[in-house]
mmCIF file of C-alpha atoms in Angstrom:
data_model
loop_
_atom_site.group_PDB
_atom_site.id
_atom_site.type_symbol
_atom_site.label_atom_id
_atom_site.label_comp_id
_atom_site.label_asym_id
_atom_site.label_seq_id
_atom_site.Cartn_x
_atom_site.Cartn_y
_atom_site.Cartn_z
ATOM 1 C CA MET H 768 -46.815 -24.143 -60.572
ATOM 2 C CA SER H 769 -45.964 -20.513 -59.710
ATOM 3 C CA LYS H 770 -47.956 -20.784 -56.443
ATOM 4 C CA LEU H 771 -45.999 -23.873 -55.409
ATOM 5 C CA LEU H 772 -42.717 -22.145 -56.114
ATOM 6 C CA ASN H 773 -43.768 -19.087 -54.092
ATOM 7 C CA ARG H 774 -44.758 -21.291 -51.136
ATOM 8 C CA LEU H 775 -41.407 -23.156 -51.264
ATOM 9 C CA CYS H 776 -39.533 -19.850 -51.369
ATOM 10 C CA ARG H 777 -41.419 -18.550 -48.310
ATOM 11 C CA VAL H 778 -40.671 -21.758 -46.339
ATOM 12 C CA SER H 779 -36.974 -21.627 -47.285
ATOM 13 C CA LEU H 780 -36.740 -17.978 -46.238
ATOM 14 C CA SER H 781 -38.372 -18.716 -42.864
ATOM 15 C CA LEU H 782 -35.978 -21.585 -42.170
ATOM 16 C CA ALA H 783 -33.020 -19.375 -43.087
ATOM 17 C CA LEU H 784 -34.166 -16.637 -40.702
ATOM 18 C CA ILE H 785 -34.625 -19.122 -37.835
ATOM 19 C CA ALA H 786 -31.175 -20.623 -38.430
ATOM 20 C CA GLY H 787 -29.635 -17.157 -38.501
ATOM 21 C CA SER H 788 -31.307 -16.173 -35.217
ATOM 22 C CA LEU H 789 -30.068 -19.334 -33.476
ATOM 23 C CA ALA H 790 -26.527 -18.732 -34.734
ATOM 24 C CA ALA H 791 -26.534 -15.147 -33.402
ATOM 25 C CA LEU H 792 -27.718 -16.248 -29.947
ATOM 26 C CA SER H 793 -25.046 -18.920 -29.620
ATOM 27 C CA SER H 794 -22.082 -16.722 -30.623
ATOM 28 C CA PRO H 795 -20.246 -14.367 -28.170
ATOM 29 C CA VAL H 796 -20.768 -11.337 -30.384
ATOM 30 C CA SER H 797 -23.007 -10.993 -33.417
ATOM 31 C CA ALA H 798 -21.109 -11.395 -36.688
ATOM 32 C CA ALA H 799 -22.937 -8.345 -37.974
ATOM 33 C CA SER H 800 -21.057 -6.143 -35.482
ATOM 34 C CA PRO H 801 -18.013 -4.487 -37.126
ATOM 35 C CA SER H 802 -16.240 -4.240 -33.727
ATOM 36 C CA SER H 803 -16.762 -7.868 -32.682
ATOM 37 C CA ASN H 804 -13.064 -8.720 -32.870
ATOM 38 C CA LYS H 805 -11.856 -5.689 -30.955
ATOM 39 C CA ALA H 806 -10.431 -6.079 -27.460
ATOM 40 C CA ILE H 807 -12.532 -4.976 -24.506
ATOM 41 C CA LYS H 808 -11.251 -1.765 -22.956
ATOM 42 C CA LEU H 809 -11.415 -0.988 -19.244
ATOM 43 C CA GLU H 810 -11.603 2.483 -17.758
ATOM 44 C CA PHE H 811 -11.289 3.212 -14.047
ATOM 45 C CA ASN H 812 -12.182 6.650 -12.668
ATOM 46 C CA GLY H 813 -11.526 8.160 -16.077
ATOM 47 C CA SER H 814 -8.174 6.464 -16.790
ATOM 48 C CA MET H 815 -7.594 3.498 -19.060
ATOM 49 C CA VAL H 816 -6.427 0.272 -17.399
ATOM 50 C CA GLU H 817 -3.952 -2.107 -18.988
ATOM 51 C CA SER H 818 -3.945 -5.827 -18.196
ATOM 52 C CA ASP H 819 -1.939 -8.801 -19.413
ATOM 53 C CA LYS H 820 -5.053 -10.947 -18.893
ATOM 54 C CA ALA H 821 -7.761 -9.742 -21.242
ATOM 55 C CA PRO H 822 -11.438 -9.335 -20.282
ATOM 56 C CA PHE H 823 -13.972 -11.191 -22.395
ATOM 57 C CA LEU H 824 -17.691 -11.346 -23.205
ATOM 58 C CA ASP H 825 -19.714 -14.480 -22.570
ATOM 59 C CA PHE H 826 -22.377 -15.685 -25.021
ATOM 60 C CA LYS H 827 -24.966 -13.422 -23.360
ATOM 61 C CA GLY H 828 -22.802 -10.330 -23.758
ATOM 62 C CA ARG H 829 -21.723 -10.118 -20.102
ATOM 63 C CA VAL H 830 -18.259 -8.708 -19.413
ATOM 64 C CA TYR H 831 -15.883 -10.917 -17.421
ATOM 65 C CA VAL H 832 -12.674 -9.519 -15.902
ATOM 66 C CA PRO H 833 -9.765 -11.030 -13.938
ATOM 67 C CA LEU H 834 -10.555 -10.838 -10.228
ATOM 68 C CA ARG H 835 -7.013 -9.692 -9.382
ATOM 69 C CA LEU H 836 -7.385 -6.736 -11.742
ATOM 70 C CA VAL H 837 -10.575 -5.520 -10.063
ATOM 71 C CA SER H 838 -9.048 -6.199 -6.650
ATOM 72 C CA ASP H 839 -6.068 -3.968 -7.384
ATOM 73 C CA MET H 840 -8.287 -1.164 -8.676
ATOM 74 C CA LEU H 841 -10.672 -1.272 -5.706
ATOM 75 C CA LYS H 842 -7.888 -1.941 -3.148
ATOM 76 C CA THR H 843 -9.127 -5.194 -1.647
ATOM 77 C CA VAL H 844 -7.552 -8.259 -0.067
ATOM 78 C CA VAL H 845 -8.126 -11.465 -2.056
ATOM 79 C CA ILE H 846 -7.593 -14.888 -0.452
ATOM 80 C CA TRP H 847 -7.916 -18.207 -2.269
ATOM 81 C CA ASN H 848 -8.914 -21.246 -0.223
ATOM 82 C CA GLU H 849 -7.504 -24.195 -2.135
ATOM 83 C CA ALA H 850 -9.275 -26.837 -0.031
ATOM 84 C CA ALA H 851 -12.715 -25.245 -0.404
ATOM 85 C CA LYS H 852 -12.028 -23.904 -3.917
ATOM 86 C CA GLU H 853 -13.384 -20.576 -2.711
ATOM 87 C CA VAL H 854 -12.186 -17.013 -3.056
ATOM 88 C CA SER H 855 -12.758 -14.374 -0.370
ATOM 89 C CA ILE H 856 -12.535 -10.621 -0.964
ATOM 90 C CA TYR H 857 -12.178 -8.104 1.882
ATOM 91 C CA ALA H 858 -12.422 -4.307 2.030
ATOM 92 C CA PRO H 859 -13.841 -1.861 4.593
ATOM 93 C CA GLY H 860 -17.599 -2.475 4.631
ATOM 94 C CA HIS H 861 -17.454 -5.309 2.108
ATOM 95 C CA THR H 862 -16.861 -9.047 2.525
ATOM 96 C CA LEU H 863 -17.538 -11.314 -0.433
ATOM 97 C CA GLN H 864 -17.122 -15.101 -0.847
ATOM 98 C CA LEU H 865 -17.689 -16.971 -4.080
ATOM 99 C CA LYS H 866 -16.799 -20.243 -5.801
ATOM 100 C CA PRO H 867 -15.948 -20.465 -9.497
ATOM 101 C CA GLY H 868 -18.848 -22.099 -11.313
ATOM 102 C CA SER H 869 -21.348 -21.556 -8.494
ATOM 103 C CA GLN H 870 -24.566 -19.600 -8.984
ATOM 104 C CA THR H 871 -24.529 -18.392 -5.366
ATOM 105 C CA ALA H 872 -22.213 -16.161 -3.306
ATOM 106 C CA ARG H 873 -22.157 -14.550 0.140
ATOM 107 C CA LEU H 874 -22.048 -10.775 0.508
ATOM 108 C CA ASN H 875 -21.439 -9.558 4.075
ATOM 109 C CA GLY H 876 -22.632 -12.957 5.306
ATOM 110 C CA GLN H 877 -25.869 -12.982 3.294
ATOM 111 C CA ALA H 878 -26.418 -15.542 0.530
ATOM 112 C CA ILE H 879 -27.182 -14.033 -2.885
ATOM 113 C CA GLN H 880 -28.151 -15.587 -6.213
ATOM 114 C CA LEU H 881 -25.969 -14.810 -9.224
ATOM 115 C CA THR H 882 -27.189 -14.365 -12.790
ATOM 116 C CA ALA H 883 -23.720 -15.409 -13.968
ATOM 117 C CA PRO H 884 -21.137 -17.496 -12.081
ATOM 118 C CA SER H 885 -17.448 -16.729 -11.814
ATOM 119 C CA THR H 886 -15.141 -18.988 -13.772
ATOM 120 C CA ILE H 887 -11.529 -20.023 -14.155
ATOM 121 C CA ARG H 888 -9.844 -19.201 -17.425
ATOM 122 C CA ASN H 889 -6.162 -19.731 -18.244
ATOM 123 C CA GLY H 890 -5.466 -20.364 -14.580
ATOM 124 C CA SER H 891 -7.066 -17.119 -13.359
ATOM 125 C CA VAL H 892 -10.391 -16.465 -11.637
ATOM 126 C CA TYR H 893 -12.692 -14.321 -13.805
ATOM 127 C CA VAL H 894 -15.777 -12.627 -12.385
ATOM 128 C CA PRO H 895 -18.794 -10.856 -13.934
ATOM 129 C CA LEU H 896 -17.774 -7.201 -13.930
ATOM 130 C CA ARG H 897 -21.115 -5.709 -12.952
ATOM 131 C CA PHE H 898 -21.634 -8.103 -10.058
ATOM 132 C CA ILE H 899 -18.157 -7.716 -8.559
ATOM 133 C CA THR H 900 -17.978 -3.926 -8.845
ATOM 134 C CA GLN H 901 -21.436 -3.327 -7.400
ATOM 135 C CA SER H 902 -20.746 -5.781 -4.566
ATOM 136 C CA LEU H 903 -17.666 -3.725 -3.661
ATOM 137 C CA GLY H 904 -19.486 -0.385 -3.763
ATOM 138 C CA ALA H 905 -18.467 0.792 -7.248
ATOM 139 C CA LYS H 906 -20.492 1.607 -10.370
ATOM 140 C CA VAL H 907 -20.009 0.304 -13.894
ATOM 141 C CA GLY H 908 -21.146 1.366 -17.339
ATOM 142 C CA TRP H 909 -20.847 -0.214 -20.798
ATOM 143 C CA THR H 910 -20.327 1.579 -24.115
ATOM 144 C CA GLY H 911 -21.065 -1.041 -26.770
ATOM 145 C CA SER H 912 -19.844 0.979 -29.752
ATOM 146 C CA GLN H 913 -16.409 1.254 -28.141
ATOM 147 C CA ARG H 914 -16.493 -2.100 -26.338
ATOM 148 C CA LYS H 915 -15.523 -0.176 -23.226
ATOM 149 C CA ALA H 916 -16.447 -0.886 -19.593
ATOM 150 C CA SER H 917 -16.202 2.126 -17.298
ATOM 151 C CA ILE H 918 -15.792 1.581 -13.539
ATOM 152 C CA SER H 919 -16.433 4.486 -11.201
ATOM 153 C CA SER H 920 -15.472 4.674 -7.521
ATOM 154 C CA PRO H 921 -14.554 8.271 -6.567
ATOM 155 C CA GLU H 922 -14.329 7.303 -2.895
ATOM 156 C CA ILE H 923 -11.381 4.998 -3.574
ATOM 157 C CA ASP H 924 -9.205 8.016 -4.420
ATOM 158 C CA ASN H 925 -9.407 8.955 -0.725
ATOM 159 C CA VAL H 926 -8.171 5.533 0.401
ATOM 160 C CA GLU H 927 -4.546 4.443 0.714
ATOM 161 C CA MET H 928 -3.656 0.831 1.421
ATOM 162 C CA GLY H 929 -0.643 -0.779 3.066
ATOM 163 C CA ARG H 930 0.219 -4.436 3.542
ATOM 164 C CA SER H 931 2.446 -6.288 5.965
ATOM 165 C CA PRO H 932 5.653 -7.404 4.212
ATOM 166 C CA ALA H 933 5.586 -10.577 6.309
ATOM 167 C CA ASN H 934 2.106 -11.541 5.077
ATOM 168 C CA THR H 935 0.367 -9.370 2.495
ATOM 169 C CA ALA H 936 -3.044 -10.693 3.581
ATOM 170 C CA ASN H 937 -2.630 -8.511 6.697
ATOM 171 C CA ALA H 938 -3.640 -5.109 5.386
ATOM 172 C CA PHE H 939 -4.599 -1.612 6.479
ATOM 173 C CA TRP H 940 -6.730 1.010 4.720
ATOM 174 C CA PHE H 941 -6.425 4.701 5.564
ATOM 175 C CA ASN H 942 -9.144 7.171 4.590
ATOM 176 C CA THR H 943 -7.522 10.548 3.966
ATOM 177 C CA SER H 944 -10.861 12.373 4.287
ATOM 178 C CA THR H 945 -11.902 10.991 7.673
ATOM 179 C CA GLY H 946 -8.597 9.811 9.171
ATOM 180 C CA ASN H 947 -10.150 6.400 9.826
ATOM 181 C CA LEU H 948 -7.788 3.425 9.827
ATOM 182 C CA TYR H 949 -9.206 -0.010 8.943
ATOM 183 C CA GLN H 950 -7.556 -3.387 9.289
ATOM 184 C CA TYR H 951 -7.914 -6.909 7.972
ATOM 185 C CA THR H 952 -5.943 -9.722 9.620
ATOM 186 C CA LEU H 953 -5.637 -13.152 8.048
ATOM 187 C CA GLY H 954 -8.386 -15.396 9.424
ATOM 188 C CA ALA H 955 -10.749 -12.554 10.375
ATOM 189 C CA LYS H 956 -14.340 -12.470 9.117
ATOM 190 C CA ALA H 957 -14.206 -8.862 7.948
ATOM 191 C CA ALA H 958 -12.166 -5.669 7.861
ATOM 192 C CA VAL H 959 -12.633 -3.574 11.006
ATOM 193 C CA LEU H 960 -12.107 0.018 12.130
ATOM 194 C CA THR H 961 -9.094 0.218 14.461
ATOM 195 C CA GLY H 962 -9.278 3.935 15.237
ATOM 196 C CA THR H 963 -8.766 7.435 13.839
ATOM 197 C CA ILE H 964 -5.417 9.048 13.054
ATOM 198 C CA ALA H 965 -4.983 12.789 13.549
ATOM 199 C CA PHE H 966 -4.506 13.740 9.908
ATOM 200 C CA LYS H 967 -4.787 16.960 7.927
ATOM 201 C CA LYS H 968 -5.435 16.565 4.220
ATOM 202 C CA HIS H 969 -3.623 18.894 1.814
ATOM 203 C CA SER H 970 -4.697 19.956 -1.661
ATOM 204 C CA ILE H 971 -1.503 18.576 -3.234
ATOM 205 C CA ASP H 972 0.044 15.623 -1.484
ATOM 206 C CA ILE H 973 1.279 12.040 -1.763
ATOM 207 C CA VAL H 974 0.096 9.686 0.970
ATOM 208 C CA ALA H 975 1.609 6.262 1.681
ATOM 209 C CA VAL H 976 0.916 3.628 4.337
ATOM 210 C CA ARG H 977 3.758 1.547 5.809
ATOM 211 C CA VAL H 978 2.958 -1.540 7.900
ATOM 212 C CA ASP H 979 5.571 -2.979 10.276
ATOM 213 C CA PRO H 980 4.489 -6.221 11.994
ATOM 214 C CA LEU H 981 5.621 -6.989 15.530
ATOM 215 C CA GLN H 982 4.187 -9.959 17.427
ATOM 216 C CA THR H 983 0.925 -11.696 16.522
ATOM 217 C CA ASP H 984 -1.848 -9.115 16.033
ATOM 218 C CA GLU H 985 0.581 -6.243 16.733
ATOM 219 C CA PHE H 986 1.531 -3.627 14.140
ATOM 220 C CA VAL H 987 3.121 -0.211 13.879
ATOM 221 C CA VAL H 988 1.460 1.679 11.022
ATOM 222 C CA THR H 989 2.960 4.865 9.601
ATOM 223 C CA VAL H 990 0.946 7.176 7.354
ATOM 224 C CA SER H 991 3.379 9.459 5.507
ATOM 225 C CA ASP H 992 2.104 12.580 3.803
ATOM 226 C CA CYS H 993 4.439 14.469 1.458
ATOM 227 C CA TYR H 994 3.025 17.858 0.527
ATOM 228 C CA GLY H 995 3.852 21.415 -0.444
ATOM 229 C CA GLU H 996 5.456 22.528 -3.684
ATOM 230 C CA PRO H 997 7.628 20.727 -4.645
ATOM 231 C CA MET H 998 6.751 18.256 -1.872
ATOM 232 C CA ILE H 999 9.068 19.892 0.669
ATOM 233 C CA TYR H 1000 7.200 18.740 3.787
ATOM 234 C CA THR H 1001 6.781 15.232 5.145
ATOM 235 C CA MET H 1002 4.319 14.491 7.927
ATOM 236 C CA ASN H 1003 4.697 11.070 9.563
ATOM 237 C CA ASN H 1004 1.701 9.867 11.581
ATOM 238 C CA THR H 1005 2.558 6.661 13.435
ATOM 239 C CA ALA H 1006 0.162 4.398 15.341
ATOM 240 C CA TYR H 1007 0.560 1.311 17.491
ATOM 241 C CA ILE H 1008 -2.163 -1.255 16.766
ATOM 242 C CA LYS H 1009 -2.849 -4.289 18.932
ATOM 243 C CA ASN H 1010 -5.774 -6.704 18.631
ATOM 244 C CA ASN H 1011 -7.481 -4.413 16.083
ATOM 245 C CA LYS H 1012 -7.296 -1.366 18.361
ATOM 246 C CA LEU H 1013 -5.263 1.812 17.988
ATOM 247 C CA LEU H 1014 -3.596 2.213 21.405
ATOM 248 C CA LYS H 1015 -1.250 5.171 20.891
ATOM 249 C CA GLN H 1016 -0.112 7.500 18.115
ATOM 250 C CA SER H 1017 2.368 10.292 17.406
ATOM 251 C CA SER H 1018 3.200 12.690 14.581
ATOM 252 C CA VAL H 1019 6.222 14.635 13.378
ATOM 253 C CA GLU H 1020 6.685 16.999 10.442
ATOM 254 C CA TYR H 1021 10.029 17.204 8.633
ATOM 255 C CA PHE H 1022 11.151 19.938 6.245
ATOM 256 C CA GLN H 1023 12.993 19.119 3.005
ATOM 257 C CA ARG H 1024 13.758 15.620 4.236
ATOM 258 C CA ASP H 1025 11.968 12.297 3.883
ATOM 259 C CA SER H 1026 13.151 10.755 7.140
ATOM 260 C CA VAL H 1027 12.269 7.167 8.032
ATOM 261 C CA ASN H 1028 12.028 6.383 11.731
ATOM 262 C CA ILE H 1029 12.472 2.959 13.283
ATOM 263 C CA SER H 1030 9.202 1.385 14.383
ATOM 264 C CA SER H 1031 10.316 -1.074 17.059
ATOM 265 C CA PHE H 1032 13.162 -2.357 19.205
ATOM 266 C CA LYS H 1033 13.097 -5.908 20.535
ATOM 267 C CA ASN H 1034 9.343 -6.081 19.878
ATOM 268 C CA HIS H 1035 8.726 -2.842 21.759
ATOM 269 C CA PRO H 1036 6.807 -0.305 19.628
ATOM 270 C CA ILE H 1037 8.683 2.960 19.036
ATOM 271 C CA LEU H 1038 6.985 6.327 18.527
ATOM 272 C CA THR H 1039 8.505 9.783 18.134
ATOM 273 C CA ASP H 1040 7.286 13.358 17.775
ATOM 274 C CA GLY H 1041 10.736 14.507 16.653
ATOM 275 C CA LYS H 1042 11.763 15.753 20.073
ATOM 276 C CA ARG H 1043 11.046 12.681 22.180
ATOM 277 C CA LEU H 1044 11.410 8.992 21.554
ATOM 278 C CA GLN H 1045 8.962 6.759 23.376
ATOM 279 C CA MET H 1046 9.430 3.029 23.853
ATOM 280 C CA LEU H 1047 6.022 1.494 24.528
ATOM 281 C CA ASN H 1048 4.950 -1.414 26.649
ATOM 282 C CA PRO H 1049 3.564 -3.924 24.125
ATOM 283 C CA LYS H 1050 0.921 -5.083 26.619
ATOM 284 C CA ASP H 1051 -1.091 -1.870 26.754
ATOM 285 C CA GLY H 1052 0.742 0.790 24.736
ATOM 286 C CA SER H 1053 1.822 2.761 27.793
ATOM 287 C CA VAL H 1054 5.176 4.581 27.741
ATOM 288 C CA GLU H 1055 7.835 2.322 29.219
ATOM 289 C CA LYS H 1056 10.851 4.534 28.505
ATOM 290 C CA GLU H 1057 11.363 8.003 27.066
ATOM 291 C CA TYR H 1058 14.401 9.737 25.552
ATOM 292 C CA ASP H 1059 14.931 13.507 25.152
ATOM 293 C CA LEU H 1060 16.221 13.778 21.584
ATOM 294 C CA VAL H 1061 16.897 17.530 21.793
ATOM 295 C CA LYS H 1062 19.103 17.042 24.821
ATOM 296 C CA LEU H 1063 20.929 14.086 23.311
ATOM 297 C CA GLY H 1064 21.441 15.738 19.914
ATOM 298 C CA GLY H 1065 22.374 19.184 21.174
ATOM 299 C CA TYR H 1066 20.179 21.121 18.722
ATOM 300 C CA ASN H 1067 16.762 22.530 19.477
ATOM 301 C CA GLU H 1068 15.048 21.066 16.450
ATOM 302 C CA LEU H 1069 13.314 17.938 15.224
ATOM 303 C CA TYR H 1070 15.083 14.585 14.927
ATOM 304 C CA SER H 1071 14.560 11.305 13.148
ATOM 305 C CA VAL H 1072 15.566 8.058 14.854
ATOM 306 C CA GLU H 1073 17.111 5.710 12.296
ATOM 307 C CA GLY H 1074 18.668 3.019 14.479
ATOM 308 C CA MET H 1075 18.706 1.706 18.031
ATOM 309 C CA GLY H 1076 20.731 -0.718 20.144
ATOM 310 C CA ASP H 1077 21.113 -1.667 23.781
ATOM 311 C CA ASP H 1078 23.470 1.263 24.415
ATOM 312 C CA TYR H 1079 23.052 3.623 21.472
ATOM 313 C CA LEU H 1080 20.683 5.609 19.284
ATOM 314 C CA LEU H 1081 21.228 6.746 15.702
ATOM 315 C CA ILE H 1082 19.566 10.149 15.388
ATOM 316 C CA ARG H 1083 19.537 12.780 12.644
ATOM 317 C CA PRO H 1084 18.733 16.478 13.195
ATOM 318 C CA ASN H 1085 16.372 17.679 10.514
ATOM 319 C CA LYS H 1086 18.252 20.857 9.503
ATOM 320 C CA THR H 1087 21.922 19.842 9.555
ATOM 321 C CA GLY H 1088 21.122 16.278 8.524
ATOM 322 C CA MET H 1089 24.208 14.599 10.005
ATOM 323 C CA LEU H 1090 23.602 11.072 11.304
ATOM 324 C CA THR H 1091 24.787 10.981 14.910
ATOM 325 C CA LEU H 1092 25.627 8.043 17.155
ATOM 326 C CA VAL H 1093 24.760 8.770 20.777
ATOM 327 C CA ASN H 1094 24.766 6.874 24.048
ATOM 328 C CA PRO H 1095 21.441 7.767 25.745
ATOM 329 C CA ASP H 1096 22.799 6.932 29.203
ATOM 330 C CA THR H 1097 26.081 8.918 29.141
ATOM 331 C CA GLY H 1098 25.170 11.527 26.520
ATOM 332 C CA LYS H 1099 28.352 10.869 24.542
ATOM 333 C CA LYS H 1100 27.914 11.276 20.802
ATOM 334 C CA LYS H 1101 29.776 11.051 17.520
ATOM 335 C CA VAL H 1102 28.847 12.594 14.187
ATOM 336 C CA LEU H 1103 29.410 9.738 11.743
ATOM 337 C CA ASN H 1104 30.268 12.041 8.858
ATOM 338 C CA GLU H 1105 33.664 12.393 10.556
ATOM 339 C CA LEU H 1106 34.455 8.805 9.585
ATOM 340 C CA LEU H 1107 34.293 9.533 5.858
ATOM 341 C CA ASP H 1108 37.063 10.718 3.547
ATOM 342 C CA LYS H 1109 37.796 14.432 3.769
ATOM 343 C CA GLU H 1110 36.402 15.097 0.293
ATOM 344 C CA ASP H 1111 33.135 13.337 1.155
ATOM 345 C CA GLN H 1112 32.967 15.178 4.467
ATOM 346 C CA GLU H 1113 33.383 18.540 2.758
ATOM 347 C CA PHE H 1114 30.790 17.690 0.128
ATOM 348 C CA PHE H 1115 28.166 16.613 2.671
ATOM 349 C CA ASN H 1116 28.895 19.643 4.867
ATOM 350 C CA THR H 1117 28.310 22.152 2.066
ATOM 351 C CA ASN H 1118 25.960 20.531 -0.462
ATOM 352 C CA ASP H 1119 22.307 21.357 0.110
ATOM 353 C CA LEU H 1120 20.732 19.637 -2.913
ATOM 354 C CA PRO H 1121 18.189 18.307 -2.261
ATOM 355 C CA TYR H 1122 19.005 18.910 1.414
ATOM 356 C CA LEU H 1123 21.927 19.348 3.790
ATOM 357 C CA GLY H 1124 23.559 16.363 5.443
ATOM 358 C CA ASP H 1125 25.246 13.084 4.699
ATOM 359 C CA ARG H 1126 23.675 10.274 2.709
ATOM 360 C CA LEU H 1127 24.407 7.571 5.265
ATOM 361 C CA ILE H 1128 21.842 4.783 5.312
ATOM 362 C CA VAL H 1129 21.538 2.326 8.197
ATOM 363 C CA LYS H 1130 21.569 -1.161 6.691
ATOM 364 C CA GLY H 1131 21.470 -3.174 9.913
ATOM 365 C CA GLU H 1132 23.164 -4.063 13.185
ATOM 366 C CA GLN H 1133 24.672 -7.276 14.505
ATOM 367 C CA ASP H 1134 26.612 -7.927 17.716
ATOM 368 C CA GLY H 1135 27.021 -4.199 18.365
ATOM 369 C CA ILE H 1136 28.381 -3.483 14.876
ATOM 370 C CA ILE H 1137 26.352 -1.006 12.820
ATOM 371 C CA ASN H 1138 26.429 -1.459 9.051
ATOM 372 C CA LEU H 1139 26.109 1.722 7.018
ATOM 373 C CA GLU H 1140 26.095 2.572 3.341
ATOM 374 C CA TYR H 1141 26.431 5.819 1.410
ATOM 375 C CA TYR H 1142 26.783 7.034 -2.144
ATOM 376 C CA SER H 1143 29.816 9.236 -2.802
ATOM 377 C CA PHE H 1144 29.367 12.048 -5.300
ATOM 378 C CA ILE H 1145 33.155 12.304 -5.503
ATOM 379 C CA ASP H 1146 33.822 8.933 -7.150
ATOM 380 C CA ASN H 1147 30.178 8.050 -7.989
ATOM 381 C CA LYS H 1148 30.366 4.775 -6.088
ATOM 382 C CA THR H 1149 28.458 3.185 -3.221
ATOM 383 C CA HIS H 1150 30.597 2.672 -0.113
ATOM 384 C CA LYS H 1151 30.006 0.435 2.891
ATOM 385 C CA LEU H 1152 31.011 1.356 6.417
ATOM 386 C CA SER H 1153 30.963 -0.587 9.701
ATOM 387 C CA VAL H 1154 30.932 1.103 13.083
ATOM 388 C CA LYS H 1155 31.365 -0.595 16.459
ATOM 389 C CA ALA H 1156 29.097 1.417 18.725
ATOM 390 C CA LYS H 1157 30.952 0.610 21.945
ATOM 391 C CA ASP H 1158 34.343 1.742 20.601
ATOM 392 C CA SER H 1159 32.968 4.910 19.024
ATOM 393 C CA LEU H 1160 31.385 6.364 22.171
#
């Protein structure tokens, strides 16, 4: 009788172990793990990443992350094709197409087999973290005890990205180490190198890329570099891009002033080196018309060009900082600070924090009337001002 009982006990124990093994394989995380209910943490280049859409583990322990989250970290363009139910991801040197639920994808035009498909969860595309990061040139590590995925892409810290406000799928990438400028235009098969911008990298700086679209496949791209301590210099490098080629560029360095130059006038690209303004021929980037800003402004220094019309320019000398309306044909000019109240005039003429000059901002122009705006430190209010260029010159 004791032998029979022992045999029954051994059989029961074996069945229990088999059942337990099957249960562990079918669950996302083993119940024996004390951290199984903890959220998955993401780290990118040493910094923690927050997301309103949480990563998750599948039943095989693979980490899935929202595609948009990875795209933002690795600075890519993501396009969803509703008809084909396919997502395309673009970055310099990397083009990836995949379909949620499919075991295959295309990387730089080559078909590859996936060990885990992408999926749609709560209305968002989720992708296997290791596959997506490695496909885009990054590395990933997993610390199980902390439930933490670590993504590493040191090269991305040298890349700044700018998008067209008219269509964010049109994007540019600027490499601060090489000066190379890359472009992706909606409908293209891949991101391409448009040219190299003359750029000097500084040890402490803030780089930004501004994209101004003109006609189809025409852009003016400005790479602004604020540097020095405490960021007292601004270098603007501006390039005219047409049909994926950099045709002409210019640069100007301002001191203690973050000046924003206009980029076009009536679809003509505009470049400036602070002393000359060049209106380009949009066909080939050649100089169609040139203005001597030093002569027009009357000061031998650098200028920003903040507005333009058929018979006027709005220019600002870097040191004095007073926005000036000038007729480039007659040379007549008017310092617009003179139109303000006497108290505002006196304040802008003497205050040098953070820099000398008025705070006039060009808001637009219509039918020869220039709309301006400025903040008064006298009454702490924003004031609007309209100037008819023809009557003022």
